Amino acid sequence: MSACVETADTVGGAWVNTLRAVAGAGGTSVNTVTTVLAPGTEDATVRAVVDEVLTPGRRGHTHVQTVETVANTLFPAALYRSPGYRWSPDLPHEHEQVLDSAADGLFGRYAEMAPLLRTANGNSQGTYFERITDWPVPDGRMVNQLADRIQYLRNARRQRHQSNNVADIAVGFDAEGGTGLQVYAATDRRQQGFPCLVHIDLTVHAGRLHMLALYRNWYLITKGYGNLLGLSRLLLFLSEQTGYPVGELAVAAGTADCERSTYGGRRGVDQIIEKAAPVAVAAR
Amino acid sequence: MADPFARLLSPPAAALAPVVQQAAGAPALQTMTEEELIVEILGRIAAAEQRPLHELEGDPKHIDGTVAIDSMTAVSALASIGGTVGRPRLVDLSRVDREDLRSVAGLARLARRALDGLVSGSVA
């Protein structure tokens, strides 16, 4: 059955609300929607609990990684040297060059390290960030979807677009011409459930940039927190590069899983929830 | 009022990090000692981050006394070294001790072992 998840301001609040809702729905849930109202913000207590649970290594059949390792597969924050200001149509040229150089530095370094990253556990088919920035299109080229979306959104800002309904801007299964980010290719062989993330939608509404990430399967404890954090950082990056203030981050999961069999059964997962947040975290 | 973006633009030429390509006469990566690799790695990270070397050297230290780094920075530097010696997959990250990716000294130690493997012909 589906689970109703209360929205929260922070990554941690949204994560624990989701875990609680899915646990309450029997441990797995379909069509679950998680919303973070202030992407990138964290709750220290929740983060500490997650860090304690995610000790890197094998846990049964599951390969556990740290929150930062999971987040880095979506956005390698350490490789991006933020200039500390947002793009705007009126930004002096030399300042825009600094922004562009920061993005190019990120893309260049990641492209160089992508082959090496594929030797890490779980990365043999490339990370999500690699797929976002090096995506095959039908004519045989590889395109950087992220760079393309930045230019598209800058042009939208130049034309003072404050709102674009979903049909106009967010729907995209084609990397060219759309404004979403494709992650799942028709040629993907579904080995071990990869890729779980299949699409990232970007929508401008009321002058803010919002993100919706679509997961086929969402492993809430092993991946969930890191996914929310990585997606948040990706949205913050796009906000800085395009000038649109950050909106909401939402994750829609075809199936969300509490992973009871991996983390101590129903009791083990309930204990994690209890330690992280004894009551549901409400948005302010 | 001073330009708030001044520090982000054109850093003083003298403070720029050394170019990644090895200078004429510099020892080849394959023959560098671990100490020399520490210096080399610091230079590559500074260049990649477009930061002055002295600024990077002032970053927080690992318990081993050298600059502490995160895993992405470590892998990026390793990839840069691998690119120079023609081996993009210089190591198998699934077999690397995570501690080797936490400091410049740890990374130099890992790189030295990997480069020794290239010299000896063993697979990384």
mmCIF file of C-alpha atoms in Angstrom:
data_model
loop_
_atom_site.group_PDB
_atom_site.id
_atom_site.type_symbol
_atom_site.label_atom_id
_atom_site.label_comp_id
_atom_site.label_asym_id
_atom_site.label_seq_id
_atom_site.Cartn_x
_atom_site.Cartn_y
_atom_site.Cartn_z
ATOM 1 C CA MET A 1 0.000 0.000 0.000
ATOM 2 C CA SER A 2 1.115 3.639 -0.299
ATOM 3 C CA ALA A 3 2.291 5.688 2.641
ATOM 4 C CA CYS A 4 1.508 9.331 3.356
ATOM 5 C CA VAL A 5 4.684 11.176 4.323
ATOM 6 C CA GLU A 6 4.609 14.448 6.206
ATOM 7 C CA THR A 7 6.753 17.136 4.571
ATOM 8 C CA ALA A 8 9.676 18.485 6.531
ATOM 9 C CA ASP A 9 12.116 21.363 6.297
ATOM 10 C CA THR A 10 15.331 19.372 6.583
ATOM 11 C CA VAL A 11 16.802 16.382 4.817
ATOM 12 C CA GLY A 12 16.816 14.506 8.128
ATOM 13 C CA GLY A 13 13.254 15.394 8.985
ATOM 14 C CA ALA A 14 11.990 14.278 5.596
ATOM 15 C CA TRP A 15 14.036 11.081 5.765
ATOM 16 C CA VAL A 16 12.840 9.976 9.181
ATOM 17 C CA ASN A 17 9.248 10.934 8.353
ATOM 18 C CA THR A 18 9.489 8.693 5.300
ATOM 19 C CA LEU A 19 11.033 5.820 7.218
ATOM 20 C CA ARG A 20 8.332 6.091 9.871
ATOM 21 C CA ALA A 21 5.522 6.209 7.307
ATOM 22 C CA VAL A 22 6.832 3.256 5.324
ATOM 23 C CA ALA A 23 7.485 1.235 8.481
ATOM 24 C CA GLY A 24 3.931 1.977 9.536
ATOM 25 C CA ALA A 25 2.678 0.761 6.161
ATOM 26 C CA GLY A 26 4.253 -2.644 6.727
ATOM 27 C CA GLY A 27 7.868 -2.074 5.786
ATOM 28 C CA THR A 28 7.447 -1.411 2.081
ATOM 29 C CA SER A 29 5.267 1.080 0.321
ATOM 30 C CA VAL A 30 4.356 2.007 -3.225
ATOM 31 C CA ASN A 31 4.177 5.475 -4.754
ATOM 32 C CA THR A 32 5.768 7.213 -1.783
ATOM 33 C CA VAL A 33 6.491 10.938 -2.049
ATOM 34 C CA THR A 34 9.058 12.600 0.207
ATOM 35 C CA THR A 35 9.390 16.391 0.261
ATOM 36 C CA VAL A 36 12.218 18.506 1.645
ATOM 37 C CA LEU A 37 11.160 22.142 1.940
ATOM 38 C CA ALA A 38 14.688 23.485 2.559
ATOM 39 C CA PRO A 39 16.996 21.237 0.554
ATOM 40 C CA GLY A 40 20.507 20.844 1.915
ATOM 41 C CA THR A 41 19.640 21.664 5.524
ATOM 42 C CA GLU A 42 20.252 18.893 8.021
ATOM 43 C CA ASP A 43 19.147 17.869 11.474
ATOM 44 C CA ALA A 44 22.260 17.007 13.477
ATOM 45 C CA THR A 45 20.530 14.389 15.630
ATOM 46 C CA VAL A 46 19.108 12.512 12.678
ATOM 47 C CA ARG A 47 22.395 12.712 10.809
ATOM 48 C CA ALA A 48 24.281 11.293 13.776
ATOM 49 C CA VAL A 49 21.897 8.345 13.960
ATOM 50 C CA VAL A 50 22.249 7.612 10.253
ATOM 51 C CA ASP A 51 26.046 7.890 10.421
ATOM 52 C CA GLU A 52 26.080 5.430 13.292
ATOM 53 C CA VAL A 53 23.926 2.914 11.416
ATOM 54 C CA LEU A 54 25.819 3.145 8.125
ATOM 55 C CA THR A 55 29.123 1.587 9.069
ATOM 56 C CA PRO A 56 30.841 0.878 5.728
ATOM 57 C CA GLY A 57 31.118 -2.759 4.777
ATOM 58 C CA ARG A 58 29.006 -5.799 4.187
ATOM 59 C CA ARG A 59 25.729 -6.259 6.031
ATOM 60 C CA GLY A 60 24.333 -9.547 4.788
ATOM 61 C CA HIS A 61 23.901 -9.133 1.035
ATOM 62 C CA THR A 62 23.981 -5.346 1.280
ATOM 63 C CA HIS A 63 27.055 -3.242 0.648
ATOM 64 C CA VAL A 64 26.803 -0.332 3.072
ATOM 65 C CA GLN A 65 28.462 2.993 2.351
ATOM 66 C CA THR A 66 28.646 6.227 4.282
ATOM 67 C CA VAL A 67 26.141 9.029 3.752
ATOM 68 C CA GLU A 68 28.790 11.114 1.998
ATOM 69 C CA THR A 69 29.760 8.293 -0.360
ATOM 70 C CA VAL A 70 26.129 7.858 -1.399
ATOM 71 C CA ALA A 71 25.617 11.612 -1.718
ATOM 72 C CA ASN A 72 28.746 11.908 -3.871
ATOM 73 C CA THR A 73 27.252 9.571 -6.476
ATOM 74 C CA LEU A 74 24.656 12.267 -7.125
ATOM 75 C CA PHE A 75 26.788 15.358 -6.608
ATOM 76 C CA PRO A 76 30.510 15.346 -5.715
ATOM 77 C CA ALA A 77 30.382 18.490 -3.614
ATOM 78 C CA ALA A 78 34.096 18.542 -2.780
ATOM 79 C CA LEU A 79 34.953 19.018 -6.449
ATOM 80 C CA TYR A 80 32.882 22.175 -6.844
ATOM 81 C CA ARG A 81 34.507 25.427 -5.786
ATOM 82 C CA SER A 82 31.485 27.634 -5.201
ATOM 83 C CA PRO A 83 32.228 31.307 -5.895
ATOM 84 C CA GLY A 84 29.638 32.150 -3.265
ATOM 85 C CA TYR A 85 27.196 34.041 -5.471
ATOM 86 C CA ARG A 86 24.423 33.188 -7.922
ATOM 87 C CA TRP A 87 24.275 33.821 -11.615
ATOM 88 C CA SER A 88 22.051 36.618 -12.810
ATOM 89 C CA PRO A 89 21.403 38.198 -16.210
ATOM 90 C CA ASP A 90 23.129 41.350 -14.947
ATOM 91 C CA LEU A 91 26.219 39.616 -13.584
ATOM 92 C CA PRO A 92 29.441 41.212 -14.865
ATOM 93 C CA HIS A 93 31.129 39.077 -17.482
ATOM 94 C CA GLU A 94 34.214 38.334 -15.420
ATOM 95 C CA HIS A 95 32.064 37.119 -12.533
ATOM 96 C CA GLU A 96 30.104 34.876 -14.867
ATOM 97 C CA GLN A 97 33.426 33.481 -16.044
ATOM 98 C CA VAL A 98 34.285 32.549 -12.468
ATOM 99 C CA LEU A 99 30.965 30.710 -12.125
ATOM 100 C CA ASP A 100 31.472 28.934 -15.434
ATOM 101 C CA SER A 101 35.039 28.040 -14.499
ATOM 102 C CA ALA A 102 33.842 26.497 -11.233
ATOM 103 C CA ALA A 103 31.308 24.353 -13.099
ATOM 104 C CA ASP A 104 33.801 23.422 -15.811
ATOM 105 C CA GLY A 105 36.322 22.465 -13.153
ATOM 106 C CA LEU A 106 33.784 20.145 -11.566
ATOM 107 C CA PHE A 107 32.845 18.552 -14.881
ATOM 108 C CA GLY A 108 36.464 18.209 -16.030
ATOM 109 C CA ARG A 109 37.739 16.635 -12.845
ATOM 110 C CA TYR A 110 34.833 14.216 -12.694
ATOM 111 C CA ALA A 111 35.247 13.171 -16.318
ATOM 112 C CA GLU A 112 38.909 12.416 -15.618
ATOM 113 C CA MET A 113 38.137 10.322 -12.546
ATOM 114 C CA ALA A 114 35.055 8.511 -13.865
ATOM 115 C CA PRO A 115 36.968 5.432 -15.119
ATOM 116 C CA LEU A 116 38.693 5.097 -11.756
ATOM 117 C CA LEU A 117 35.410 5.575 -9.864
ATOM 118 C CA ARG A 118 33.924 2.643 -11.744
ATOM 119 C CA THR A 119 36.324 0.342 -9.931
ATOM 120 C CA ALA A 120 34.613 1.117 -6.614
ATOM 121 C CA ASN A 121 31.957 -1.225 -5.234
ATOM 122 C CA GLY A 122 28.581 -0.609 -6.809
ATOM 123 C CA ASN A 123 29.908 1.777 -9.475
ATOM 124 C CA SER A 124 30.685 -0.591 -12.339
ATOM 125 C CA GLN A 125 27.951 0.930 -14.512
ATOM 126 C CA GLY A 126 28.864 4.491 -13.666
ATOM 127 C CA THR A 127 27.575 6.776 -10.948
ATOM 128 C CA TYR A 128 24.462 8.887 -11.300
ATOM 129 C CA PHE A 129 26.525 12.040 -11.630
ATOM 130 C CA GLU A 130 28.499 10.455 -14.465
ATOM 131 C CA ARG A 131 25.237 9.607 -16.212
ATOM 132 C CA ILE A 132 23.937 13.120 -15.722
ATOM 133 C CA THR A 133 27.075 14.712 -17.161
ATOM 134 C CA ASP A 134 27.983 12.134 -19.829
ATOM 135 C CA TRP A 135 24.777 10.858 -21.397
ATOM 136 C CA PRO A 136 24.517 9.046 -24.766
ATOM 137 C CA VAL A 137 22.082 10.518 -27.255
ATOM 138 C CA PRO A 138 20.700 8.766 -30.354
ATOM 139 C CA ASP A 139 23.159 10.339 -32.791
ATOM 140 C CA GLY A 140 26.067 8.797 -30.904
ATOM 141 C CA ARG A 141 27.244 11.897 -29.077
ATOM 142 C CA MET A 142 27.732 12.141 -25.353
ATOM 143 C CA VAL A 143 26.089 15.185 -23.811
ATOM 144 C CA ASN A 144 26.456 16.927 -20.493
ATOM 145 C CA GLN A 145 22.811 17.205 -19.491
ATOM 146 C CA LEU A 146 23.643 19.342 -16.484
ATOM 147 C CA ALA A 147 25.546 21.942 -18.502
ATOM 148 C CA ASP A 148 22.728 22.003 -21.051
ATOM 149 C CA ARG A 149 20.112 22.560 -18.369
ATOM 150 C CA ILE A 150 22.147 25.404 -16.875
ATOM 151 C CA GLN A 151 22.185 27.198 -20.207
ATOM 152 C CA TYR A 152 18.490 26.514 -20.767
ATOM 153 C CA LEU A 153 17.557 27.892 -17.366
ATOM 154 C CA ARG A 154 19.828 30.937 -17.723
ATOM 155 C CA ASN A 155 18.047 31.733 -20.963
ATOM 156 C CA ALA A 156 14.732 31.329 -19.182
ATOM 157 C CA ARG A 157 15.872 33.812 -16.549
ATOM 158 C CA ARG A 158 17.025 36.252 -19.195
ATOM 159 C CA GLN A 159 13.480 36.094 -20.528
ATOM 160 C CA ARG A 160 12.220 36.567 -16.976
ATOM 161 C CA HIS A 161 10.359 33.289 -16.749
ATOM 162 C CA GLN A 162 8.979 33.069 -13.218
ATOM 163 C CA SER A 163 6.704 30.130 -13.705
ATOM 164 C CA ASN A 164 6.507 27.328 -16.171
ATOM 165 C CA ASN A 165 3.902 24.722 -15.757
ATOM 166 C CA VAL A 166 5.034 21.130 -15.652
ATOM 167 C CA ALA A 167 3.961 20.384 -19.214
ATOM 168 C CA ASP A 168 6.165 23.152 -20.561
ATOM 169 C CA ILE A 169 9.393 22.641 -18.722
ATOM 170 C CA ALA A 170 9.681 19.558 -16.583
ATOM 171 C CA VAL A 171 8.679 16.603 -18.717
ATOM 172 C CA GLY A 172 11.661 15.054 -20.344
ATOM 173 C CA PHE A 173 12.546 11.541 -21.423
ATOM 174 C CA ASP A 174 14.719 12.892 -24.169
ATOM 175 C CA ALA A 175 17.985 14.475 -23.046
ATOM 176 C CA GLU A 176 17.826 16.950 -25.892
ATOM 177 C CA GLY A 177 15.154 19.599 -25.763
ATOM 178 C CA GLY A 178 13.763 18.640 -22.382
ATOM 179 C CA THR A 179 14.694 20.141 -19.078
ATOM 180 C CA GLY A 180 14.727 17.033 -16.924
ATOM 181 C CA LEU A 181 17.805 14.890 -16.410
ATOM 182 C CA GLN A 182 17.700 11.367 -17.739
ATOM 183 C CA VAL A 183 19.470 8.697 -15.720
ATOM 184 C CA TYR A 184 18.005 5.428 -16.992
ATOM 185 C CA ALA A 185 18.844 4.342 -20.525
ATOM 186 C CA ALA A 186 16.786 1.946 -22.581
ATOM 187 C CA THR A 187 19.965 -0.086 -23.008
ATOM 188 C CA ASP A 188 20.433 -0.529 -19.264
ATOM 189 C CA ARG A 189 20.358 -4.115 -18.160
ATOM 190 C CA ARG A 190 18.615 -4.271 -14.829
ATOM 191 C CA GLN A 191 21.344 -5.924 -12.840
ATOM 192 C CA GLN A 192 20.801 -5.875 -9.107
ATOM 193 C CA GLY A 193 18.135 -3.218 -9.509
ATOM 194 C CA PHE A 194 20.477 -0.551 -10.913
ATOM 195 C CA PRO A 195 19.687 2.131 -11.800
ATOM 196 C CA CYS A 196 17.178 2.841 -9.055
ATOM 197 C CA LEU A 197 17.041 6.547 -9.919
ATOM 198 C CA VAL A 198 15.526 6.939 -13.369
ATOM 199 C CA HIS A 199 14.734 10.599 -13.887
ATOM 200 C CA ILE A 200 15.191 14.036 -12.380
ATOM 201 C CA ASP A 201 12.616 16.678 -13.167
ATOM 202 C CA LEU A 202 13.354 20.385 -12.890
ATOM 203 C CA THR A 203 10.515 22.868 -12.631
ATOM 204 C CA VAL A 204 10.478 26.633 -12.290
ATOM 205 C CA HIS A 205 7.473 27.757 -10.300
ATOM 206 C CA ALA A 206 6.839 31.098 -8.641
ATOM 207 C CA GLY A 207 10.392 32.096 -9.447
ATOM 208 C CA ARG A 208 12.026 29.125 -7.697
ATOM 209 C CA LEU A 209 13.747 26.027 -9.014
ATOM 210 C CA HIS A 210 12.230 22.769 -7.790
ATOM 211 C CA MET A 211 13.430 19.224 -8.249
ATOM 212 C CA LEU A 212 11.570 15.932 -8.410
ATOM 213 C CA ALA A 213 13.604 12.711 -8.461
ATOM 214 C CA LEU A 214 11.931 9.501 -9.566
ATOM 215 C CA TYR A 215 13.149 6.225 -8.068
ATOM 216 C CA ARG A 216 11.985 2.789 -9.141
ATOM 217 C CA ASN A 217 13.202 1.260 -5.887
ATOM 218 C CA TRP A 218 14.277 3.318 -2.888
ATOM 219 C CA TYR A 219 16.303 1.682 -0.125
ATOM 220 C CA LEU A 220 15.548 4.032 2.702
ATOM 221 C CA ILE A 221 18.292 3.220 5.190
ATOM 222 C CA THR A 222 21.201 2.164 2.949
ATOM 223 C CA LYS A 223 20.664 4.939 0.425
ATOM 224 C CA GLY A 224 17.797 7.230 1.408
ATOM 225 C CA TYR A 225 19.545 9.860 3.487
ATOM 226 C CA GLY A 226 22.546 10.066 1.170
ATOM 227 C CA ASN A 227 20.242 10.319 -1.834
ATOM 228 C CA LEU A 228 18.334 13.235 -0.314
ATOM 229 C CA LEU A 229 21.566 14.989 0.604
ATOM 230 C CA GLY A 230 23.147 14.457 -2.810
ATOM 231 C CA LEU A 231 20.033 15.592 -4.638
ATOM 232 C CA SER A 232 19.880 18.654 -2.385
ATOM 233 C CA ARG A 233 23.445 19.570 -3.288
ATOM 234 C CA LEU A 234 22.693 19.084 -6.968
ATOM 235 C CA LEU A 235 19.738 21.459 -6.645
ATOM 236 C CA LEU A 236 21.837 24.004 -4.760
ATOM 237 C CA PHE A 237 24.449 23.815 -7.520
ATOM 238 C CA LEU A 238 21.809 24.425 -10.173
ATOM 239 C CA SER A 239 20.395 27.294 -8.149
ATOM 240 C CA GLU A 240 23.783 28.975 -7.958
ATOM 241 C CA GLN A 241 24.570 28.400 -11.621
ATOM 242 C CA THR A 242 21.183 29.578 -12.917
ATOM 243 C CA GLY A 243 20.229 32.210 -10.384
ATOM 244 C CA TYR A 244 16.872 30.707 -9.532
ATOM 245 C CA PRO A 245 16.424 30.513 -5.747
ATOM 246 C CA VAL A 246 16.121 27.002 -4.352
ATOM 247 C CA GLY A 247 12.636 25.584 -4.191
ATOM 248 C CA GLU A 248 11.547 22.176 -2.933
ATOM 249 C CA LEU A 249 13.103 18.779 -3.397
ATOM 250 C CA ALA A 250 10.769 15.827 -3.748
ATOM 251 C CA VAL A 251 11.480 12.150 -4.245
ATOM 252 C CA ALA A 252 8.822 9.872 -5.680
ATOM 253 C CA ALA A 253 9.529 6.186 -5.194
ATOM 254 C CA GLY A 254 7.738 3.425 -7.030
ATOM 255 C CA THR A 255 8.696 1.211 -4.118
ATOM 256 C CA ALA A 256 10.170 2.451 -0.839
ATOM 257 C CA ASP A 257 11.742 -0.163 1.414
ATOM 258 C CA CYS A 258 12.634 0.018 5.123
ATOM 259 C CA GLU A 259 15.096 -2.850 4.643
ATOM 260 C CA ARG A 260 13.999 -4.626 7.797
ATOM 261 C CA SER A 261 15.864 -7.795 6.868
ATOM 262 C CA THR A 262 19.131 -5.845 6.729
ATOM 263 C CA TYR A 263 18.774 -3.608 9.762
ATOM 264 C CA GLY A 264 17.518 -5.832 12.553
ATOM 265 C CA GLY A 265 13.968 -6.591 11.577
ATOM 266 C CA ARG A 266 10.949 -4.547 12.536
ATOM 267 C CA ARG A 267 12.400 -3.881 15.970
ATOM 268 C CA GLY A 268 15.750 -2.753 14.582
ATOM 269 C CA VAL A 269 14.187 -0.268 12.190
ATOM 270 C CA ASP A 270 11.810 1.006 14.872
ATOM 271 C CA GLN A 271 14.796 1.629 17.116
ATOM 272 C CA ILE A 272 16.471 3.682 14.400
ATOM 273 C CA ILE A 273 13.318 5.760 14.007
ATOM 274 C CA GLU A 274 12.979 6.206 17.755
ATOM 275 C CA LYS A 275 16.583 7.381 18.109
ATOM 276 C CA ALA A 276 16.366 9.758 15.173
ATOM 277 C CA ALA A 277 13.043 11.372 15.969
ATOM 278 C CA PRO A 278 10.580 9.957 18.511
ATOM 279 C CA VAL A 279 7.774 11.983 16.920
ATOM 280 C CA ALA A 280 7.158 13.011 13.336
ATOM 281 C CA VAL A 281 9.147 16.062 12.279
ATOM 282 C CA ALA A 282 6.781 18.842 11.255
ATOM 283 C CA ALA A 283 7.596 21.591 8.798
ATOM 284 C CA ARG A 284 7.614 25.078 10.260
ATOM 285 C CA MET B 1 33.794 49.778 -1.086
ATOM 286 C CA ALA B 2 36.169 47.001 -2.084
ATOM 287 C CA ASP B 3 34.906 44.627 -4.739
ATOM 288 C CA PRO B 4 33.533 41.633 -2.763
ATOM 289 C CA PHE B 5 34.400 39.381 -5.662
ATOM 290 C CA ALA B 6 38.009 40.563 -5.980
ATOM 291 C CA ARG B 7 39.498 37.536 -4.285
ATOM 292 C CA LEU B 8 37.678 35.266 -6.698
ATOM 293 C CA LEU B 9 39.175 36.913 -9.767
ATOM 294 C CA SER B 10 42.694 36.527 -11.151
ATOM 295 C CA PRO B 11 44.708 35.451 -8.117
ATOM 296 C CA PRO B 12 48.245 36.898 -8.010
ATOM 297 C CA ALA B 13 50.335 35.050 -10.583
ATOM 298 C CA ALA B 14 53.087 34.290 -8.104
ATOM 299 C CA ALA B 15 50.694 32.444 -5.817
ATOM 300 C CA LEU B 16 49.214 30.227 -8.500
ATOM 301 C CA ALA B 17 49.734 26.523 -8.022
ATOM 302 C CA PRO B 18 52.329 24.852 -10.258
ATOM 303 C CA VAL B 19 51.138 23.484 -13.600
ATOM 304 C CA VAL B 20 50.284 19.810 -13.514
ATOM 305 C CA GLN B 21 52.579 18.849 -16.387
ATOM 306 C CA GLN B 22 55.898 17.861 -14.990
ATOM 307 C CA ALA B 23 58.658 20.403 -15.471
ATOM 308 C CA ALA B 24 61.729 19.491 -17.465
ATOM 309 C CA GLY B 25 64.245 17.811 -15.201
ATOM 310 C CA ALA B 26 61.653 16.873 -12.548
ATOM 311 C CA PRO B 27 61.736 13.204 -11.558
ATOM 312 C CA ALA B 28 59.195 11.076 -13.354
ATOM 313 C CA LEU B 29 56.227 10.028 -11.240
ATOM 314 C CA GLN B 30 57.328 6.439 -11.454
ATOM 315 C CA THR B 31 60.626 7.211 -9.695
ATOM 316 C CA MET B 32 59.362 9.653 -7.056
ATOM 317 C CA THR B 33 59.725 8.849 -3.400
ATOM 318 C CA GLU B 34 56.677 9.037 -1.176
ATOM 319 C CA GLU B 35 57.859 12.433 0.082
ATOM 320 C CA GLU B 36 58.161 13.713 -3.474
ATOM 321 C CA LEU B 37 54.730 12.328 -4.280
ATOM 322 C CA ILE B 38 53.282 14.254 -1.326
ATOM 323 C CA VAL B 39 54.559 17.473 -2.880
ATOM 324 C CA GLU B 40 53.358 16.390 -6.325
ATOM 325 C CA ILE B 41 49.881 15.529 -5.051
ATOM 326 C CA LEU B 42 49.559 18.814 -3.192
ATOM 327 C CA GLY B 43 50.469 20.635 -6.377
ATOM 328 C CA ARG B 44 47.918 18.724 -8.419
ATOM 329 C CA ILE B 45 45.131 19.346 -5.896
ATOM 330 C CA ALA B 46 45.993 23.047 -5.706
ATOM 331 C CA ALA B 47 45.968 23.303 -9.491
ATOM 332 C CA ALA B 48 42.657 21.453 -9.790
ATOM 333 C CA GLU B 49 41.055 23.644 -7.146
ATOM 334 C CA GLN B 50 42.672 26.811 -8.531
ATOM 335 C CA ARG B 51 44.002 27.670 -5.102
ATOM 336 C CA PRO B 52 47.442 28.901 -4.109
ATOM 337 C CA LEU B 53 49.606 26.075 -2.838
ATOM 338 C CA HIS B 54 50.341 27.859 0.441
ATOM 339 C CA GLU B 55 46.607 28.151 1.094
ATOM 340 C CA LEU B 56 46.077 24.409 0.555
ATOM 341 C CA GLU B 57 49.026 23.637 2.812
ATOM 342 C CA GLY B 58 47.248 25.559 5.559
ATOM 343 C CA ASP B 59 44.164 23.312 5.438
ATOM 344 C CA PRO B 60 43.309 21.123 8.450
ATOM 345 C CA LYS B 61 45.733 18.276 9.050
ATOM 346 C CA HIS B 62 45.194 14.544 9.355
ATOM 347 C CA ILE B 63 46.647 12.810 12.419
ATOM 348 C CA ASP B 64 49.614 11.827 10.261
ATOM 349 C CA GLY B 65 50.530 15.495 10.013
ATOM 350 C CA THR B 66 49.781 15.999 6.325
ATOM 351 C CA VAL B 67 46.810 17.784 4.781
ATOM 352 C CA ALA B 68 43.534 15.957 5.356
ATOM 353 C CA ILE B 69 41.520 15.330 2.208
ATOM 354 C CA ASP B 70 38.102 13.906 1.364
ATOM 355 C CA SER B 71 37.628 10.831 -0.788
ATOM 356 C CA MET B 72 36.525 12.701 -3.916
ATOM 357 C CA THR B 73 39.612 14.899 -3.834
ATOM 358 C CA ALA B 74 41.765 11.829 -3.252
ATOM 359 C CA VAL B 75 40.277 9.936 -6.181
ATOM 360 C CA SER B 76 40.550 13.014 -8.384
ATOM 361 C CA ALA B 77 44.257 13.350 -7.587
ATOM 362 C CA LEU B 78 44.779 9.630 -8.138
ATOM 363 C CA ALA B 79 43.036 9.877 -11.499
ATOM 364 C CA SER B 80 45.274 12.786 -12.432
ATOM 365 C CA ILE B 81 48.377 10.735 -11.650
ATOM 366 C CA GLY B 82 46.958 7.775 -13.513
ATOM 367 C CA GLY B 83 46.309 9.983 -16.509
ATOM 368 C CA THR B 84 49.923 11.145 -16.532
ATOM 369 C CA VAL B 85 51.283 7.596 -16.578
ATOM 370 C CA GLY B 86 48.693 6.371 -19.062
ATOM 371 C CA ARG B 87 46.715 4.240 -16.607
ATOM 372 C CA PRO B 88 43.308 5.873 -15.885
ATOM 373 C CA ARG B 89 42.412 2.981 -13.558
ATOM 374 C CA LEU B 90 45.596 3.194 -11.581
ATOM 375 C CA VAL B 91 44.107 1.251 -8.663
ATOM 376 C CA ASP B 92 41.075 -0.889 -7.916
ATOM 377 C CA LEU B 93 39.136 1.276 -5.488
ATOM 378 C CA SER B 94 37.174 -1.727 -4.219
ATOM 379 C CA ARG B 95 40.451 -3.043 -2.766
ATOM 380 C CA VAL B 96 41.811 0.216 -1.409
ATOM 381 C CA ASP B 97 42.004 0.846 2.329
ATOM 382 C CA ARG B 98 39.833 3.887 2.956
ATOM 383 C CA GLU B 99 42.468 5.242 5.311
ATOM 384 C CA ASP B 100 44.752 5.754 2.315
ATOM 385 C CA LEU B 101 42.247 8.254 0.926
ATOM 386 C CA ARG B 102 42.091 10.466 3.993
ATOM 387 C CA SER B 103 45.382 12.335 3.807
ATOM 388 C CA VAL B 104 47.948 13.434 1.273
ATOM 389 C CA ALA B 105 50.501 11.095 2.856
ATOM 390 C CA GLY B 106 48.093 8.169 2.660
ATOM 391 C CA LEU B 107 47.418 8.944 -0.961
ATOM 392 C CA ALA B 108 51.137 9.208 -1.707
ATOM 393 C CA ARG B 109 51.655 5.812 -0.097
ATOM 394 C CA LEU B 110 48.855 4.325 -2.222
ATOM 395 C CA ALA B 111 50.158 5.970 -5.381
ATOM 396 C CA ARG B 112 53.694 4.723 -4.699
ATOM 397 C CA ARG B 113 52.443 1.140 -4.361
ATOM 398 C CA ALA B 114 50.352 1.462 -7.524
ATOM 399 C CA LEU B 115 53.242 2.945 -9.501
ATOM 400 C CA ASP B 116 55.521 0.162 -8.242
ATOM 401 C CA GLY B 117 52.978 -2.275 -9.602
ATOM 402 C CA LEU B 118 53.109 -0.607 -13.000
ATOM 403 C CA VAL B 119 56.894 -0.711 -13.027
ATOM 404 C CA SER B 120 56.902 -4.389 -12.044
ATOM 405 C CA GLY B 121 54.158 -5.184 -14.536
ATOM 406 C CA SER B 122 51.689 -6.449 -11.952
ATOM 407 C CA VAL B 123 48.031 -5.545 -12.366
ATOM 408 C CA ALA B 124 46.704 -2.786 -10.091
#
